[in-house]
Short mmCIF file of C-alpha atoms in Angstrom, two decimals:
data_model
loop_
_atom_site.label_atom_id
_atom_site.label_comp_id
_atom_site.label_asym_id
_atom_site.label_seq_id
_atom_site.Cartn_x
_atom_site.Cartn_y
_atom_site.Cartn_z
CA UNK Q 26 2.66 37.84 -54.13
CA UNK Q 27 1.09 41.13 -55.18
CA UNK Q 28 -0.83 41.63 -58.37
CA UNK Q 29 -0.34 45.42 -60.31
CA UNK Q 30 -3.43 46.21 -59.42
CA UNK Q 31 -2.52 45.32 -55.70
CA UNK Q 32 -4.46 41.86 -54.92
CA UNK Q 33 -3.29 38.42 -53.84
CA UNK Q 34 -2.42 36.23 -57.00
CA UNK Q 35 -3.51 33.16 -55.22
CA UNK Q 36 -2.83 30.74 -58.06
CA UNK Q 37 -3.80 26.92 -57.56
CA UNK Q 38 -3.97 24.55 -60.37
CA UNK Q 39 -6.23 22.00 -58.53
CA UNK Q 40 -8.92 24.94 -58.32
CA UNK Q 41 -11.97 23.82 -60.23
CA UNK Q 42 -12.67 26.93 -61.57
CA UNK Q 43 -8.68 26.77 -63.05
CA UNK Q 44 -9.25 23.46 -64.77
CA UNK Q 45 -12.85 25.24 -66.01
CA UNK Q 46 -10.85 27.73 -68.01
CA UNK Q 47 -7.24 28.42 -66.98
CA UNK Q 48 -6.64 31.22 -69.36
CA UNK Q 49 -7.63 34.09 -67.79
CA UNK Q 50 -5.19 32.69 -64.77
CA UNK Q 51 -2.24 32.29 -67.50
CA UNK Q 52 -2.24 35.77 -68.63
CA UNK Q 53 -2.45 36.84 -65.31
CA UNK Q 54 0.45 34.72 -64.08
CA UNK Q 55 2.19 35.82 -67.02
CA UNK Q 56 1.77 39.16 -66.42
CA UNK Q 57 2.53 39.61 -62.89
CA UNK Q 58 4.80 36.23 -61.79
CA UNK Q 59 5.88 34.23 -65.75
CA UNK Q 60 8.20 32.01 -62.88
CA UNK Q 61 5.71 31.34 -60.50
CA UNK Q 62 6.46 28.99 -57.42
CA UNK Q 63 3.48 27.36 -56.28
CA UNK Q 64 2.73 24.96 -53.44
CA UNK Q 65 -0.54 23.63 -53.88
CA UNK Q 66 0.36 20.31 -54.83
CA UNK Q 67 4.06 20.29 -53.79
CA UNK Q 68 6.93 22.64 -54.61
CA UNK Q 69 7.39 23.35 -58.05
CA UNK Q 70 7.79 26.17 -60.54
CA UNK Q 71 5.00 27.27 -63.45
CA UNK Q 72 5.91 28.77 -66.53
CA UNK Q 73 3.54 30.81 -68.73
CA UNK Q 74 5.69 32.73 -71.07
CA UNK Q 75 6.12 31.23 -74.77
CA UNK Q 76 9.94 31.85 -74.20
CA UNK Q 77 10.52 30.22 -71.49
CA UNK Q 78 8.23 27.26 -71.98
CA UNK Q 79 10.40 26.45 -75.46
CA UNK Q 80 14.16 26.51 -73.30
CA UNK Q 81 12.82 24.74 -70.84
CA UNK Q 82 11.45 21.83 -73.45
CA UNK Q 83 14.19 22.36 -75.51
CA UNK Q 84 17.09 22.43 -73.22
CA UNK Q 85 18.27 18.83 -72.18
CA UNK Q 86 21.87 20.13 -70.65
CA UNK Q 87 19.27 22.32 -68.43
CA UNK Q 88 16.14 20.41 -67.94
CA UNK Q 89 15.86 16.56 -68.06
CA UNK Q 90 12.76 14.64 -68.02
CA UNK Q 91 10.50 13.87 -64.86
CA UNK Q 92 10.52 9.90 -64.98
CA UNK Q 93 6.99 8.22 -65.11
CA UNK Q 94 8.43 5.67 -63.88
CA UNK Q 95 10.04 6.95 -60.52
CA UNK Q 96 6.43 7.98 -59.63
CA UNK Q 97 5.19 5.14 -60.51
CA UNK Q 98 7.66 3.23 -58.28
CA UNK Q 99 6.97 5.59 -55.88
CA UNK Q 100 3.40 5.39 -55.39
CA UNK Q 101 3.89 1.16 -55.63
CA UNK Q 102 6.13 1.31 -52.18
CA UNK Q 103 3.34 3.37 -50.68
CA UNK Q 104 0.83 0.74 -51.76
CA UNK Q 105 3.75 -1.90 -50.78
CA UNK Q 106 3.76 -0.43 -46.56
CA UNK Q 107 -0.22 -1.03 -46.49
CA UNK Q 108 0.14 -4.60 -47.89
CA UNK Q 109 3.55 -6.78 -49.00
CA UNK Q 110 2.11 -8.40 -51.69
CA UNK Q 111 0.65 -5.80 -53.44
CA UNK Q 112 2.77 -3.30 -55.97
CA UNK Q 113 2.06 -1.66 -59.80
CA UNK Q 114 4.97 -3.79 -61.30
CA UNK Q 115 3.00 -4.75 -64.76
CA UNK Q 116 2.12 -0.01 -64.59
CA UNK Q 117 6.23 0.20 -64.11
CA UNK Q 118 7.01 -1.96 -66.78
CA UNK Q 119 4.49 -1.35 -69.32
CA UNK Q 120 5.26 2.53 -69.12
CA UNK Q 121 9.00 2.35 -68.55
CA UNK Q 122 9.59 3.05 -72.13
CA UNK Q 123 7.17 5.18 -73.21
CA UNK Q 124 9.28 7.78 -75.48
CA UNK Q 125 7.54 10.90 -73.29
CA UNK Q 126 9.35 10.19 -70.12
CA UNK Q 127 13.10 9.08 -70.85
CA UNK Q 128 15.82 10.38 -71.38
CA UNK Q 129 19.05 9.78 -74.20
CA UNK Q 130 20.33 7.45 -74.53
CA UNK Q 131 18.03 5.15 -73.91
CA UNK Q 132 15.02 8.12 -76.03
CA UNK Q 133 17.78 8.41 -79.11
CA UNK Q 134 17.73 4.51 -79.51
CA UNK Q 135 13.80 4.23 -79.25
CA UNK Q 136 12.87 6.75 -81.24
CA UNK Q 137 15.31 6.50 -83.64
CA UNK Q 138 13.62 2.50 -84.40
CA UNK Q 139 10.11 3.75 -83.54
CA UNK Q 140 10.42 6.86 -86.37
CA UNK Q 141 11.17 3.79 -89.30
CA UNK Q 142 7.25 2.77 -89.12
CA UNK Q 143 6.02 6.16 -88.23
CA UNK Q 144 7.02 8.82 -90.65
CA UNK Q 145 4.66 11.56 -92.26
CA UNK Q 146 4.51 9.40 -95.59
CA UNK Q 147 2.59 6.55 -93.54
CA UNK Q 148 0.44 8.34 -92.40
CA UNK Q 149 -0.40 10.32 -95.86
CA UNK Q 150 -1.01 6.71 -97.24
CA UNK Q 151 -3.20 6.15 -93.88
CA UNK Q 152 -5.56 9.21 -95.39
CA UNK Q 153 -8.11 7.15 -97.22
CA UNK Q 154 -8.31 4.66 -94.53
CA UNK Q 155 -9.14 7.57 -92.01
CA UNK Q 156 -11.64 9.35 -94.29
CA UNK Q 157 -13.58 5.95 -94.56
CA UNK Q 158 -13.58 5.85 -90.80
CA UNK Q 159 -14.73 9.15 -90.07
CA UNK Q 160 -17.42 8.74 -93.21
CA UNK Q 161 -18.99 5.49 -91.41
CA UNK Q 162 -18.79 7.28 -87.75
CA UNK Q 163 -20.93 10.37 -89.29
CA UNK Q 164 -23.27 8.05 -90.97
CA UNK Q 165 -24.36 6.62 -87.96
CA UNK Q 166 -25.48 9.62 -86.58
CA UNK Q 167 -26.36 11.41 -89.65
CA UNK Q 168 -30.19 10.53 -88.99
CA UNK Q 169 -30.39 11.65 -85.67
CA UNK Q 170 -31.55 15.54 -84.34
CA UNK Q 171 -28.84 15.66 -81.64
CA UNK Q 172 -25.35 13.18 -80.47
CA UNK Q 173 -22.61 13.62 -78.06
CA UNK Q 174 -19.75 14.12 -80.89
CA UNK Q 175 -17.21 13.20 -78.09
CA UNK Q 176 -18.95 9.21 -77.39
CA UNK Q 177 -19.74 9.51 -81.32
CA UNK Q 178 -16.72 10.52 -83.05
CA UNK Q 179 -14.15 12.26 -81.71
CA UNK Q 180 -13.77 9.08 -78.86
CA UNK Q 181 -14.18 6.22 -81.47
CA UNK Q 182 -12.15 7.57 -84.01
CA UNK Q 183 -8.68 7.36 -82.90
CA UNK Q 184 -8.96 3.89 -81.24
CA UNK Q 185 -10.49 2.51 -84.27
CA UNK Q 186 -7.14 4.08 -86.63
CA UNK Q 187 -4.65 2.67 -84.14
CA UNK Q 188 -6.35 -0.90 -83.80
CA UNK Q 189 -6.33 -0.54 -87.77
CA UNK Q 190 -2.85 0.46 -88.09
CA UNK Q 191 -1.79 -2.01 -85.63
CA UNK Q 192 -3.63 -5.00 -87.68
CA UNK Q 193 -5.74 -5.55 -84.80
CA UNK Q 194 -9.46 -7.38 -84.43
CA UNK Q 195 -12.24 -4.49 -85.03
CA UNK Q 196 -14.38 -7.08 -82.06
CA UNK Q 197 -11.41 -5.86 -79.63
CA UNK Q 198 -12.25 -1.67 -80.55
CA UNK Q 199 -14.38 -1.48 -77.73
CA UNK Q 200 -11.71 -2.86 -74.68
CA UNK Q 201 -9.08 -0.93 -76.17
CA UNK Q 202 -10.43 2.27 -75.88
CA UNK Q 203 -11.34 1.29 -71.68
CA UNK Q 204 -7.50 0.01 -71.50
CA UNK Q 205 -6.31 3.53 -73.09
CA UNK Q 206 -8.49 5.39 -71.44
CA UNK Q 207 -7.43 4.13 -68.24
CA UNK Q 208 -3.35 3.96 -68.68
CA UNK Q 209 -3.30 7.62 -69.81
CA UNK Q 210 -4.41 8.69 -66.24
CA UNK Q 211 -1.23 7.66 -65.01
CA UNK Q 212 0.24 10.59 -66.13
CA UNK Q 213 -2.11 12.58 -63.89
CA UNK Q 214 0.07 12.06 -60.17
CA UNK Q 215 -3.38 13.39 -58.19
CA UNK Q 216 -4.66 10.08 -58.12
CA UNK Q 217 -5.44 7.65 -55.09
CA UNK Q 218 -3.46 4.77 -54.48
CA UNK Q 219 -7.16 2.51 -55.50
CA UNK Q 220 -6.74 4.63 -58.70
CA UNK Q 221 -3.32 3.20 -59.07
CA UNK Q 222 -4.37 -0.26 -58.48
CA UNK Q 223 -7.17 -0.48 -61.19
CA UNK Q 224 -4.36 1.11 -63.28
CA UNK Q 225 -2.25 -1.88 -62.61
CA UNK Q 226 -4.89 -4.14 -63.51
CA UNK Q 227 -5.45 -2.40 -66.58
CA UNK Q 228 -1.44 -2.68 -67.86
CA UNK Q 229 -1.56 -6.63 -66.72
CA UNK Q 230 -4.60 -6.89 -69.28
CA UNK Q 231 -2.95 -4.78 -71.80
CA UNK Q 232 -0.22 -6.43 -71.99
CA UNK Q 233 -1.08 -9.74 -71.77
CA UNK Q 234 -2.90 -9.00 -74.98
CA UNK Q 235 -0.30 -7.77 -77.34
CA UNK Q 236 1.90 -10.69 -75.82
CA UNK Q 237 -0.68 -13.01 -77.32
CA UNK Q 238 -0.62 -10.94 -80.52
CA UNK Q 239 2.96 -11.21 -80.65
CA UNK Q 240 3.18 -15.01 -80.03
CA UNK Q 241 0.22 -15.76 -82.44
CA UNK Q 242 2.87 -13.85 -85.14
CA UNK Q 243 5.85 -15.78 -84.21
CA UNK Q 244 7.76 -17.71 -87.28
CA UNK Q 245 5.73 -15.56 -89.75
CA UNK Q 246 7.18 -13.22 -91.76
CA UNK Q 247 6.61 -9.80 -90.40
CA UNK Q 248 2.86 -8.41 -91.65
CA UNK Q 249 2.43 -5.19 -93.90
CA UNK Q 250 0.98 -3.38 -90.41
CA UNK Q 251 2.40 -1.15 -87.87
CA UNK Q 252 3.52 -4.11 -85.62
CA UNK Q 253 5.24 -5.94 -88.74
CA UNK Q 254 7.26 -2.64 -89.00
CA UNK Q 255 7.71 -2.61 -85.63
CA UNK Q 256 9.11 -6.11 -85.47
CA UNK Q 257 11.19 -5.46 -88.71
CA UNK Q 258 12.69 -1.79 -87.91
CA UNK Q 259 16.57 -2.15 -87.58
CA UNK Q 260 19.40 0.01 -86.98
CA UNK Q 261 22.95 -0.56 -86.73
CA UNK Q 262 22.12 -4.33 -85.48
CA UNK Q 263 19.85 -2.97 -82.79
CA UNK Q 264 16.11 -3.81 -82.89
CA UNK Q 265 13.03 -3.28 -80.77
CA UNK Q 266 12.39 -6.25 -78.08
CA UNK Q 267 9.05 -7.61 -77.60
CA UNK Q 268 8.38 -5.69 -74.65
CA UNK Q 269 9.59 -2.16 -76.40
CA UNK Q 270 6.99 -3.07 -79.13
CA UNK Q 271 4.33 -3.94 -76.26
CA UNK Q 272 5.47 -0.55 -74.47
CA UNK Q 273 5.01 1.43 -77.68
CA UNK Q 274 1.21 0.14 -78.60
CA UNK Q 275 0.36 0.43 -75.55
CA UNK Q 276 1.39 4.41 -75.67
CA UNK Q 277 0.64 4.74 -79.10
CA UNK Q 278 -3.47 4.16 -77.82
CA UNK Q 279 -3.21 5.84 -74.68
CA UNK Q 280 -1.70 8.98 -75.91
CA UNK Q 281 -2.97 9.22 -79.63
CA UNK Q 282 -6.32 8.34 -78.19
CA UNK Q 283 -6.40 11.34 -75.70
CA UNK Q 284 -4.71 13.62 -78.07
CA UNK Q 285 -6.84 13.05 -81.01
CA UNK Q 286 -9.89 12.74 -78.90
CA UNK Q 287 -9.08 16.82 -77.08
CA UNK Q 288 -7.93 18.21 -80.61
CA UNK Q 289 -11.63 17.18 -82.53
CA UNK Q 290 -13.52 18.25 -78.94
CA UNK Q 291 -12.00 21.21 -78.68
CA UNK Q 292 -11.54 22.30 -81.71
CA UNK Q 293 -15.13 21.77 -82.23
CA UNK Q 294 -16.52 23.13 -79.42
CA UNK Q 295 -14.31 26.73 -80.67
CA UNK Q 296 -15.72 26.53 -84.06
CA UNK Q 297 -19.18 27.03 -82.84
CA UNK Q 298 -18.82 29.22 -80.48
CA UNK Q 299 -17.33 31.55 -82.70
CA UNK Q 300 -19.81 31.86 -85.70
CA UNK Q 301 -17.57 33.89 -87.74
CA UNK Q 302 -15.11 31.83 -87.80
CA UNK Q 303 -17.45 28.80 -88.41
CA UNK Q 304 -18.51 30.63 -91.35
CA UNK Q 305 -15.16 31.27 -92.46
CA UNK Q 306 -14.44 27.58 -92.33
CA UNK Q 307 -17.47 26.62 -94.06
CA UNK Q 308 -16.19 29.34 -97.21
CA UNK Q 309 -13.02 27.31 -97.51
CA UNK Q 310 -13.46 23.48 -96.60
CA UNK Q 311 -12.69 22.74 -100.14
CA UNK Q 312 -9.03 24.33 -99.79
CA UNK Q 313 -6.76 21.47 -98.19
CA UNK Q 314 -4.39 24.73 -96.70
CA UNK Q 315 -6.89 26.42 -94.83
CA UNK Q 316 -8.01 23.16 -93.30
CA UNK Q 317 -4.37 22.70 -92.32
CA UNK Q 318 -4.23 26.38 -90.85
CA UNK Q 319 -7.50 25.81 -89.18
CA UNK Q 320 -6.35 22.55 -87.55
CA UNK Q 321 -2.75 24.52 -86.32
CA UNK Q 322 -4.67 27.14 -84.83
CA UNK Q 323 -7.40 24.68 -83.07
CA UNK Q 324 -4.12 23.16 -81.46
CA UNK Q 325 -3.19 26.27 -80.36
CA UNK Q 326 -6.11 28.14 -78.96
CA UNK Q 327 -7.07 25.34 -76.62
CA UNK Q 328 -4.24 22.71 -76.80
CA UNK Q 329 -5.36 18.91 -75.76
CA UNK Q 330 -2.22 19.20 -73.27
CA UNK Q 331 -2.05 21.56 -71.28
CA UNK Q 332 1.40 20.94 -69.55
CA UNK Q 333 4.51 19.36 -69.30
CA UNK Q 334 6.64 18.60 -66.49
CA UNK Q 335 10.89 19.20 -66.51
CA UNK Q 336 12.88 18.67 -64.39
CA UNK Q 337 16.46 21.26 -63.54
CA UNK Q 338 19.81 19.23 -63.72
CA UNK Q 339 21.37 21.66 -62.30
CA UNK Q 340 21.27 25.23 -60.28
CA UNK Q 341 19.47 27.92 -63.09
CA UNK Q 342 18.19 31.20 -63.57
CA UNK Q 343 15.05 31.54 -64.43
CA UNK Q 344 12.99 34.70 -65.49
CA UNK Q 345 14.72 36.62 -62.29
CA UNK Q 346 14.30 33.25 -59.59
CA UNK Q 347 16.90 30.89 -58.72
CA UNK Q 348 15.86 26.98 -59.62
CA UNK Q 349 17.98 24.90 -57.78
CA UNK Q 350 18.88 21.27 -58.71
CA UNK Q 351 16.09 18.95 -58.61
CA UNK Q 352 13.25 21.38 -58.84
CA UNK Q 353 10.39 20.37 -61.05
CA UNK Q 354 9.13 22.50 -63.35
CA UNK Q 355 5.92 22.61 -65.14
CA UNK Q 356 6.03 24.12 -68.59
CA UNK Q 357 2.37 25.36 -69.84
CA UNK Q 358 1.93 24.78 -73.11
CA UNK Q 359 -1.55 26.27 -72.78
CA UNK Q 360 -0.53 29.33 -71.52
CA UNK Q 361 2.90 29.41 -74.06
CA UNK Q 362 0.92 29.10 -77.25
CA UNK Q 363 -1.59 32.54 -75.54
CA UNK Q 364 1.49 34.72 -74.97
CA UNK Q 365 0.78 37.75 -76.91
CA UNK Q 366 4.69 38.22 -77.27
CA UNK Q 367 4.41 35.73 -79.73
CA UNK Q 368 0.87 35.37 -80.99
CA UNK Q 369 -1.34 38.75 -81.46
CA UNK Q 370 -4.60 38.84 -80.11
CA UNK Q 371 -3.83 35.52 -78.68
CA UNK Q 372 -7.56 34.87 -77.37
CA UNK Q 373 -8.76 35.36 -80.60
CA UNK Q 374 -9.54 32.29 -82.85
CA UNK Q 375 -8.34 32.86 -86.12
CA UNK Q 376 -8.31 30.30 -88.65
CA UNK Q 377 -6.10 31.48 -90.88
CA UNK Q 378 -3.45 33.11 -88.03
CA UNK Q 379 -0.14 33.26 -90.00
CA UNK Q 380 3.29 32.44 -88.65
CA UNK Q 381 1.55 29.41 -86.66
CA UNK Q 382 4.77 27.79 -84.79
CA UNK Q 383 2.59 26.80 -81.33
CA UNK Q 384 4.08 23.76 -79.07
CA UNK Q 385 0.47 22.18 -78.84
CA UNK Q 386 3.16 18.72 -78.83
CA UNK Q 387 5.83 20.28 -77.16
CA UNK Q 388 9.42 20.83 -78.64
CA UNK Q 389 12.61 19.21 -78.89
CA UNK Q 390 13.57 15.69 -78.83
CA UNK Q 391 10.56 14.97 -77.36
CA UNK Q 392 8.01 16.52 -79.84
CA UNK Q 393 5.76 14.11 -80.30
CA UNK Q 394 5.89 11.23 -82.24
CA UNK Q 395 2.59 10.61 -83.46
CA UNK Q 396 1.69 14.69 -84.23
CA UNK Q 397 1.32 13.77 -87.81
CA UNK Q 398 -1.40 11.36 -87.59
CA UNK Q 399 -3.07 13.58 -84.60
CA UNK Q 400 -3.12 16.08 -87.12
CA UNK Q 401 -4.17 14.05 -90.42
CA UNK Q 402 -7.25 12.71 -88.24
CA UNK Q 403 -8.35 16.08 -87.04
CA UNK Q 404 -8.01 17.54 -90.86
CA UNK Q 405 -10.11 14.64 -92.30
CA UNK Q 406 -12.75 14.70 -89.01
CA UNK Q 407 -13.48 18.71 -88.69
CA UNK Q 408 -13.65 18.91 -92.50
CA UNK Q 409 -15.80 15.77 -93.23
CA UNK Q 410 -18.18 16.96 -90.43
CA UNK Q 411 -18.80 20.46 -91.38
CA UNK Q 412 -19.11 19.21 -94.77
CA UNK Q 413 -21.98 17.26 -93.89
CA UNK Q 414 -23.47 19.24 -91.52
CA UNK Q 415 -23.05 22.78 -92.33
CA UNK Q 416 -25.90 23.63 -90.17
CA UNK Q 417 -24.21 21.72 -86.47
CA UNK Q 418 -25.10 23.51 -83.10
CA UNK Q 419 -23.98 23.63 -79.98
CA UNK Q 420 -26.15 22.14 -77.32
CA UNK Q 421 -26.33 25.30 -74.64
CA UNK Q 422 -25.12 23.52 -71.54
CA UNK Q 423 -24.37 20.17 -73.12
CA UNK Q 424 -20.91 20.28 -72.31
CA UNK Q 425 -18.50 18.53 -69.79
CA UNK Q 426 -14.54 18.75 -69.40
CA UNK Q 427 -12.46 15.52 -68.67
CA UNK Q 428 -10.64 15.68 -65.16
CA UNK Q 429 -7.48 15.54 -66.00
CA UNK Q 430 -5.31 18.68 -64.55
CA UNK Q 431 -2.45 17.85 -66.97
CA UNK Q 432 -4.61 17.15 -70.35
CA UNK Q 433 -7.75 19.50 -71.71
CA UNK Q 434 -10.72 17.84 -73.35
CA UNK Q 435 -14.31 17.36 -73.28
CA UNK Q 436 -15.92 14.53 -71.99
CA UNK Q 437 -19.14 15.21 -73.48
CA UNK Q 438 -20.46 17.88 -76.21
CA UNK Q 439 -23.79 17.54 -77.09
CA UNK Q 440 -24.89 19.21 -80.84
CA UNK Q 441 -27.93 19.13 -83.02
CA UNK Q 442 -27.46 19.04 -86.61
CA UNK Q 443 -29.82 18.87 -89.70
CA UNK Q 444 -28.22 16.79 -92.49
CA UNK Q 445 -27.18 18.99 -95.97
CA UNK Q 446 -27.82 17.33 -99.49
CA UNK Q 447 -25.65 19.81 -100.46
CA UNK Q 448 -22.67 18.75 -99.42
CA UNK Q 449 -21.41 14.73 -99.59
CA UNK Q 450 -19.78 13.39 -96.29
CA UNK Q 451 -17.10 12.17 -98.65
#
């Protein structure tokens, strides 16, 4: 298609300079094709406008999930034709429940349980806990000239609040992370079939381990942890099996680990490269609301996902093009929460942007679950390490993104820092 200035708007999301920074590509696409059909990967349609991007997430009559685990199945029979005895059964299982990719009525009963040992007044109590977490992460570093804050503490920091949370060994932090680290790619479909494989080895481990947690808890009366909860939450007679509860751990690491781990990245990496905002924050770390606000608009100006995928139930129009049944559709969050429709001056970071209503975790039934904690961790992280290094740097260069086309996050970010007796890390 034609551009208004009369070029070829050859979009491809697998372009490396895309996954470098897409938004330059979302306000084009938004500005010249918001319903874009693309082919590079296989047929599907990419939305850029806020709008649209909130019906489509919003609208279960209209748009029903893509199923994780229909991939997953698929990409098992393709491993099954090379040899018989080889298939991603423990990947199928472990991620058939995962609250992202299912539908009601089977997302209605989950979440419904799940939500009893998950609400926002858990996680306030979890505050002090996560502040003494992010204090002994920063003091580890706090002698050194330079780190990589992503291997540091925006990596560690999530694992280590889940395991706790969870009641889990602090010896096991280290395996955990690997595990999460390597389910979450299976949301990524680009990978190879070997990909798949280690994936597969990865969910057999996982599991096996909170099976033995599980069975070392059996005949005990449920512990004051997230499992106990887990095990205890009721409703209407119904409960949570064992492998819902294994299902649920094992998403509550893989996702809250990436999440977490994109929103302190990213946000940091923004901060300083926009000094006046940096300043800005460092005026006002002592006011809990313009930490908030600062955290809400991190999320937005470079969201940890980047995209969702829907699929239509049934023949739809579309921003002036006709979906048909079956089409999948990805919704950009990304580009969404940069439409200057519905945020001015989107490209500009402003800490304190009013009127803040981005869908950095997506919309609807499916907003997700563990946003509250995502966001207590980034509060208590960003504010604890500004407060103890007012002075923190960029490293020019010292900066790699993750490959993951669906997710946005650094894999390294390299700072130097001189430690402030001004300010406690506290």
């Amino acid at each position: 298609m034609k551009s208004p200035a009369g070029s070829t708007l050859d979009f491809n999301p697998l372009d490396p300079g895309f996954h470098r920074d897409p938004y330059p590509w979302y306000h084009r696409l938004r500005a010249c094709d918001p319903v874009h059909r693309t082919w590079s990967f296989r047929p599907e349609w990419f939305l850029t406008r806020y709008d649209d991007v909130r019906f489509v997430t919003t609208e279960r009559s209209a748009f029903g999930i893509e199923k994780l685990h229909d991939h997953v199945a698929a990409k098992s029979r393709l491993l099954q034709k090379r040899d018989p005895s080889r298939n991603l059964d423990s990947l199928s299982g472990a991620t058939s429940s995962w609250l992202l990719f299912i539908d009601p009525p089977d997302h209605t009963r989950m979440r419904r349980l799940v939500s009893q040992a998950f609400t926002p007044r858990v996680v306030e109590d979890l505050r002090p806990a996560i502040q003494e977490i992010v204090d002994s992460l920063i003091a580890a570093f706090s002698r050194s000239a330079e780190a990589d804050l992503i291997a540091r503490l925006a990596g560690p920091l999530p694992v280590i609040v889940i395991a706790r949370m969870l009641g889990l060994p602090e010896g096991d932090h280290i395996q955990l992370k690997d595990w999460a680290e390597t389910m979450f790619r299976v949301v990524d479909q680009l990978h190879t079939l070997e990909a798949f494989e280690e994936m597969e080895s990865v969910a057999r481990q996982f599991a096996a381990y909170f099976r033995e947690v599980l069975a070392q808890r059996q005949g005990q009366p449920p512990r004051r942890d997230l499992i106990g909860a887990l095990q205890s939450a009721r409703d209407e007679g119904e409960h949570l099996s064992d492998d819902e509860i294994i299902s649920f751990c094992m998403l509550l690491f893989s996702a809250g680990e990436e999440t977490t781990l994109n929103l302190i990245g990213n946000g940091v990496h923004a901060i300083l490269s926009n000094p006046g905002q940096r300043n800005r924050l460092l005026e006002n770390l002592d006011d809990p609301a313009f930490v908030e606000s600062a955290v809400e608009e991190l999320l937005r100006f470079d969201s940890p996902v980047q995209m969702i995928s829907r699929v239509a139930a049934g023949d739809i129009q579309l921003g002036g093009k006709e979906l048909r049944r079956g089409d999948r559709v990805v919704a950009c969050l990304a580009a969404a929460n940069r439409d200057p429709d519905r945020f001015p001056d989107p490209d500009r970071l402003d800490l304190a942007r009013p009127n803040n209503r981005h869908l950095a975790f997506g919309a609807g039934i499916h907003h997700c679950v563990g946003a509250p904690l995502a966001r207590a961790e980034g509060q208590i992280a960003i504010q604890t390490l500004f407060r103890s290094f007012p002075d923190i740097q960029l490293i020019p260069g010292d900066v790699a993104f993750r490959p993951n086309h669906a997710l946005r996050g650094l894999s390294r970010l390299g700072v130097r820092f001189q430690a402030s007796n001004s300010r406690s890390a506290g």
